[in-house]
PDB file of C-alpha atoms in Angstrom:
ATOM      1  CA  UNK A 273     -19.207  -4.547 -33.780  1.00 91.00           C
ATOM      2  CA  UNK A 274     -18.500  -0.953 -33.809  1.00 94.00           C
ATOM      3  CA  UNK A 275     -19.933   1.095 -30.772  1.00 95.00           C
ATOM      4  CA  UNK A 276     -17.751   4.498 -32.395  1.00 96.00           C
ATOM      5  CA  UNK A 277     -19.245   7.384 -30.876  1.00 97.00           C
ATOM      6  CA  UNK A 278     -21.533   5.764 -28.194  1.00 96.00           C
ATOM      7  CA  UNK A 279     -21.939   7.222 -24.962  1.00 98.00           C
ATOM      8  CA  UNK A 280     -21.622   4.607 -22.307  1.00 96.00           C
ATOM      9  CA  UNK A 281     -20.952   7.310 -19.242  1.00 97.00           C
ATOM     10  CA  UNK A 282     -21.583   5.386 -16.057  1.00 97.00           C
ATOM     11  CA  UNK A 283     -23.106   2.005 -17.778  1.00 96.00           C
ATOM     12  CA  UNK A 284     -22.388  -1.176 -15.990  1.00 96.00           C
ATOM     13  CA  UNK A 285     -20.530  -4.045 -18.512  1.00 95.00           C
ATOM     14  CA  UNK A 286     -18.619  -5.879 -16.242  1.00 94.00           C
ATOM     15  CA  UNK A 287     -17.385  -9.026 -17.389  1.00 94.00           C
ATOM     16  CA  UNK A 288     -18.325  -8.281 -21.251  1.00 93.00           C
ATOM     17  CA  UNK A 289     -16.686  -9.238 -24.251  1.00 93.00           C
ATOM     18  CA  UNK A 290     -15.851  -7.138 -27.044  1.00 95.00           C
ATOM     19  CA  UNK A 291     -13.025  -8.073 -29.084  1.00 96.00           C
ATOM     20  CA  UNK A 292     -11.395  -6.409 -31.774  1.00 96.00           C
ATOM     21  CA  UNK A 293     -14.684  -3.991 -31.311  1.00 97.00           C
ATOM     22  CA  UNK A 294     -14.353  -0.288 -32.178  1.00 98.00           C
ATOM     23  CA  UNK A 295     -14.663   2.130 -29.622  1.00 97.00           C
ATOM     24  CA  UNK A 296     -13.828   5.062 -31.735  1.00 98.00           C
ATOM     25  CA  UNK A 297     -15.098   8.796 -29.944  1.00 97.00           C
ATOM     26  CA  UNK A 298     -16.918   7.010 -27.395  1.00 98.00           C
ATOM     27  CA  UNK A 299     -17.723   8.144 -24.276  1.00 98.00           C
ATOM     28  CA  UNK A 300     -17.084   5.430 -21.698  1.00 98.00           C
ATOM     29  CA  UNK A 301     -16.467   8.351 -18.544  1.00 97.00           C
ATOM     30  CA  UNK A 302     -17.652   6.455 -15.152  1.00 97.00           C
ATOM     31  CA  UNK A 303     -18.420   2.835 -16.978  1.00 97.00           C
ATOM     32  CA  UNK A 304     -17.964  -0.164 -15.065  1.00 97.00           C
ATOM     33  CA  UNK A 305     -15.860  -3.037 -18.234  1.00 96.00           C
ATOM     34  CA  UNK A 306     -14.620  -5.213 -14.857  1.00 96.00           C
ATOM     35  CA  UNK A 307     -12.745  -8.244 -16.087  1.00 96.00           C
ATOM     36  CA  UNK A 308     -13.743  -7.081 -19.749  1.00 97.00           C
ATOM     37  CA  UNK A 309     -12.058  -8.781 -22.564  1.00 97.00           C
ATOM     38  CA  UNK A 310     -11.608  -6.031 -25.316  1.00 97.00           C
ATOM     39  CA  UNK A 311      -8.459  -8.030 -26.837  1.00 97.00           C
ATOM     40  CA  UNK A 312      -7.553  -6.310 -30.316  1.00 97.00           C
ATOM     41  CA  UNK A 313     -10.264  -3.376 -30.233  1.00 97.00           C
ATOM     42  CA  UNK A 314      -9.821   0.184 -31.517  1.00 98.00           C
ATOM     43  CA  UNK A 315      -9.800   2.769 -28.803  1.00 97.00           C
ATOM     44  CA  UNK A 316      -8.742   6.715 -30.985  1.00 96.00           C
ATOM     45  CA  UNK A 317      -9.661   9.844 -29.333  1.00 97.00           C
ATOM     46  CA  UNK A 318     -12.003   7.596 -26.731  1.00 98.00           C
ATOM     47  CA  UNK A 319     -12.646   8.882 -23.320  1.00 98.00           C
ATOM     48  CA  UNK A 320     -12.222   6.730 -20.279  1.00 97.00           C
ATOM     49  CA  UNK A 321     -12.218   8.872 -17.762  1.00 98.00           C
ATOM     50  CA  UNK A 322     -12.500   7.596 -14.120  1.00 97.00           C
ATOM     51  CA  UNK A 323     -13.774   3.830 -16.038  1.00 97.00           C
ATOM     52  CA  UNK A 324     -13.547   0.744 -14.551  1.00 97.00           C
ATOM     53  CA  UNK A 325     -11.426  -1.097 -16.077  1.00 97.00           C
ATOM     54  CA  UNK A 326      -9.864  -4.087 -13.767  1.00 96.00           C
ATOM     55  CA  UNK A 327      -8.723  -7.036 -14.366  1.00 96.00           C
ATOM     56  CA  UNK A 328      -9.302  -5.900 -18.291  1.00 97.00           C
ATOM     57  CA  UNK A 329      -8.169  -7.752 -21.135  1.00 97.00           C
ATOM     58  CA  UNK A 330      -6.226  -5.242 -23.307  1.00 97.00           C
ATOM     59  CA  UNK A 331      -3.822  -7.808 -25.562  1.00 97.00           C
ATOM     60  CA  UNK A 332      -3.043  -6.219 -29.173  1.00 98.00           C
ATOM     61  CA  UNK A 333      -5.957  -3.910 -28.838  1.00 98.00           C
ATOM     62  CA  UNK A 334      -4.551   0.032 -30.566  1.00 97.00           C
ATOM     63  CA  UNK A 335      -4.972   2.501 -28.071  1.00 96.00           C
ATOM     64  CA  UNK A 336      -4.384   5.805 -29.416  1.00 94.00           C
ATOM     65  CA  UNK A 337      -5.032  10.180 -28.424  1.00 96.00           C
ATOM     66  CA  UNK A 338      -7.619   8.455 -26.042  1.00 97.00           C
ATOM     67  CA  UNK A 339      -8.429   9.991 -21.495  1.00 98.00           C
ATOM     68  CA  UNK A 340      -7.309   6.335 -19.582  1.00 97.00           C
ATOM     69  CA  UNK A 341      -7.065   9.440 -16.514  1.00 97.00           C
ATOM     70  CA  UNK A 342      -8.006   8.295 -13.285  1.00 97.00           C
ATOM     71  CA  UNK A 343      -9.038   5.160 -14.551  1.00 97.00           C
ATOM     72  CA  UNK A 344      -9.457   2.180 -11.985  1.00 95.00           C
ATOM     73  CA  UNK A 345      -7.029  -0.358 -14.561  1.00 94.00           C
ATOM     74  CA  UNK A 346      -5.853  -2.629 -11.898  1.00 94.00           C
ATOM     75  CA  UNK A 347      -4.119  -5.856 -13.091  1.00 96.00           C
ATOM     76  CA  UNK A 348      -5.409  -4.781 -16.566  1.00 96.00           C
ATOM     77  CA  UNK A 349      -3.446  -6.945 -19.792  1.00 97.00           C
ATOM     78  CA  UNK A 350      -1.966  -4.015 -22.526  1.00 97.00           C
ATOM     79  CA  UNK A 351       0.676  -6.548 -23.377  1.00 96.00           C
ATOM     80  CA  UNK A 352       1.736  -5.590 -27.643  1.00 96.00           C
ATOM     81  CA  UNK A 353      -1.730  -2.991 -27.694  1.00 96.00           C
ATOM     82  CA  UNK A 354      -0.438   0.118 -29.440  1.00 95.00           C
ATOM     83  CA  UNK A 355      -0.397   2.717 -27.112  1.00 94.00           C
ATOM     84  CA  UNK A 356       0.268   6.324 -28.276  1.00 93.00           C
ATOM     85  CA  UNK A 357      -0.679   9.697 -26.897  1.00 95.00           C
ATOM     86  CA  UNK A 358      -2.873   7.849 -23.879  1.00 96.00           C
ATOM     87  CA  UNK A 359      -3.488  10.050 -20.483  1.00 97.00           C
ATOM     88  CA  UNK A 360      -2.797   7.923 -17.373  1.00 96.00           C
ATOM     89  CA  UNK A 361      -2.899  10.861 -15.150  1.00 95.00           C
ATOM     90  CA  UNK A 362      -3.797   9.900 -11.474  1.00 96.00           C
ATOM     91  CA  UNK A 363      -5.058   6.233 -13.476  1.00 95.00           C
ATOM     92  CA  UNK A 364      -5.117   3.151 -10.996  1.00 94.00           C
ATOM     93  CA  UNK A 365      -2.358   0.861 -12.795  1.00 93.00           C
ATOM     94  CA  UNK A 366      -1.221  -1.228 -10.764  1.00 91.00           C
ATOM     95  CA  UNK A 367      -0.022  -4.801 -11.556  1.00 94.00           C
ATOM     96  CA  UNK A 368      -0.996  -4.054 -14.869  1.00 94.00           C
ATOM     97  CA  UNK A 369       0.334  -5.663 -17.328  1.00 94.00           C
ATOM     98  CA  UNK A 370       2.741  -3.310 -20.144  1.00 94.00           C
ATOM     99  CA  UNK A 371       4.500  -5.788 -22.336  1.00 93.00           C
ATOM    100  CA  UNK A 372       6.274  -5.091 -26.051  1.00 91.00           C
ATOM    101  CA  UNK A 373       4.874  -1.664 -26.215  1.00 92.00           C
ATOM    102  CA  UNK A 374       6.189   2.279 -27.546  1.00 92.00           C
ATOM    103  CA  UNK A 375       5.062   4.152 -24.396  1.00 93.00           C
ATOM    104  CA  UNK A 376       6.973   7.239 -24.650  1.00 92.00           C
ATOM    105  CA  UNK A 377       4.412   9.172 -25.602  1.00 94.00           C
ATOM    106  CA  UNK A 378       1.971   8.326 -23.367  1.00 94.00           C
ATOM    107  CA  UNK A 379       1.599  11.051 -19.200  1.00 94.00           C
ATOM    108  CA  UNK A 380       1.713   8.133 -16.654  1.00 93.00           C
ATOM    109  CA  UNK A 381       1.993  11.089 -14.194  1.00 94.00           C
ATOM    110  CA  UNK A 382       0.430  11.193 -11.088  1.00 92.00           C
ATOM    111  CA  UNK A 383      -0.231   7.153 -11.192  1.00 93.00           C
ATOM    112  CA  UNK A 384      -0.236   4.298  -9.459  1.00 91.00           C
ATOM    113  CA  UNK A 385       2.476   1.674 -10.781  1.00 91.00           C
ATOM    114  CA  UNK A 386       2.677  -1.174  -7.933  1.00 90.00           C
ATOM    115  CA  UNK A 387       4.226  -4.014  -8.938  1.00 91.00           C
ATOM    116  CA  UNK A 388       3.023  -2.931 -12.249  1.00 92.00           C
ATOM    117  CA  UNK A 389       5.139  -4.809 -14.941  1.00 91.00           C
ATOM    118  CA  UNK A 390       6.448  -3.495 -17.895  1.00 92.00           C
ATOM    119  CA  UNK A 391       8.523  -5.682 -20.879  1.00 88.00           C
ATOM    120  CA  UNK A 392      10.283  -5.466 -23.848  1.00 87.00           C
ATOM    121  CA  UNK A 393       8.791  -2.009 -23.198  1.00 89.00           C
ATOM    122  CA  UNK A 394      10.045   1.416 -24.214  1.00 89.00           C
ATOM    123  CA  UNK A 395       9.766   4.517 -21.710  1.00 90.00           C
ATOM    124  CA  UNK A 396      10.989   7.570 -20.963  1.00 90.00           C
ATOM    125  CA  UNK A 397      13.410   8.192 -18.434  1.00 89.00           C
ATOM    126  CA  UNK A 398      10.923  10.437 -16.617  1.00 90.00           C
ATOM    127  CA  UNK A 399       8.609   7.529 -17.142  1.00 89.00           C
ATOM    128  CA  UNK A 400      11.225   4.751 -15.391  1.00 87.00           C
ATOM    129  CA  UNK A 401      11.735   7.475 -13.021  1.00 88.00           C
ATOM    130  CA  UNK A 402       8.436   7.268 -11.830  1.00 87.00           C
ATOM    131  CA  UNK A 403       8.051   3.738 -12.749  1.00 88.00           C
ATOM    132  CA  UNK A 404      10.758   3.158  -9.997  1.00 87.00           C
ATOM    133  CA  UNK A 405       9.313   5.359  -7.887  1.00 87.00           C
ATOM    134  CA  UNK A 406       6.037   3.427  -7.262  1.00 86.00           C
ATOM    135  CA  UNK A 407       7.705   0.076  -6.737  1.00 87.00           C
ATOM    136  CA  UNK A 408       6.883  -1.661 -10.620  1.00 87.00           C
ATOM    137  CA  UNK A 409       8.795  -4.424 -11.750  1.00 85.00           C
ATOM    138  CA  UNK A 410      10.420  -4.161 -14.617  1.00 86.00           C
ATOM    139  CA  UNK A 411      11.940  -7.699 -16.742  1.00 81.00           C
ATOM    140  CA  UNK A 412      15.842  -6.698 -17.566  1.00 66.00           C
ATOM    141  CA  UNK A 413      16.159  -3.109 -17.158  1.00 66.00           C
ATOM    142  CA  UNK A 414      13.593  -0.005 -18.135  1.00 69.00           C
ATOM    143  CA  UNK A 415      14.717   1.370 -21.353  1.00 65.00           C
ATOM    144  CA  UNK A 416      14.555   4.164 -21.193  1.00 65.00           C
ATOM    145  CA  UNK A 417      14.647   7.071 -24.205  1.00 63.00           C
ATOM    146  CA  UNK A 418      17.264   9.498 -23.761  1.00 55.00           C
ATOM    147  CA  UNK A 419      15.872  12.288 -24.131  1.00 53.00           C
ATOM    148  CA  UNK A 420      13.337  12.227 -21.808  1.00 52.00           C
TER     149      UNK A 420
END
């Protein structure tokens, strides 16, 4: 499905399935996608500020240059998603799963990472320090890039 440029702001799409859908340039601000399935979906230049993604599956999704600030993403699955230049400022990411992600150019300032699981993911030292302070769970050690 191609939802490029669509305006779904403040709409309720709980438990929807949009595997492989294209949300490029879409406005999802304040929408409710509780327990939705976006496996393999594309979120490029997407506004998802304040969106409810609790329990949502983003496995293998492409999330690039997007605003996920203040989103509620408790227990979301980001395994093997391409996450590049995503703003997770003040996002609630508790118990979310990040596995196989390169997170170094994304912003996690102010985000809640309590019991968030990081496995095989690359992070900056600043991100590792923040995740550690937030009581995130690391499978092994935090793979910090020493440059930041």
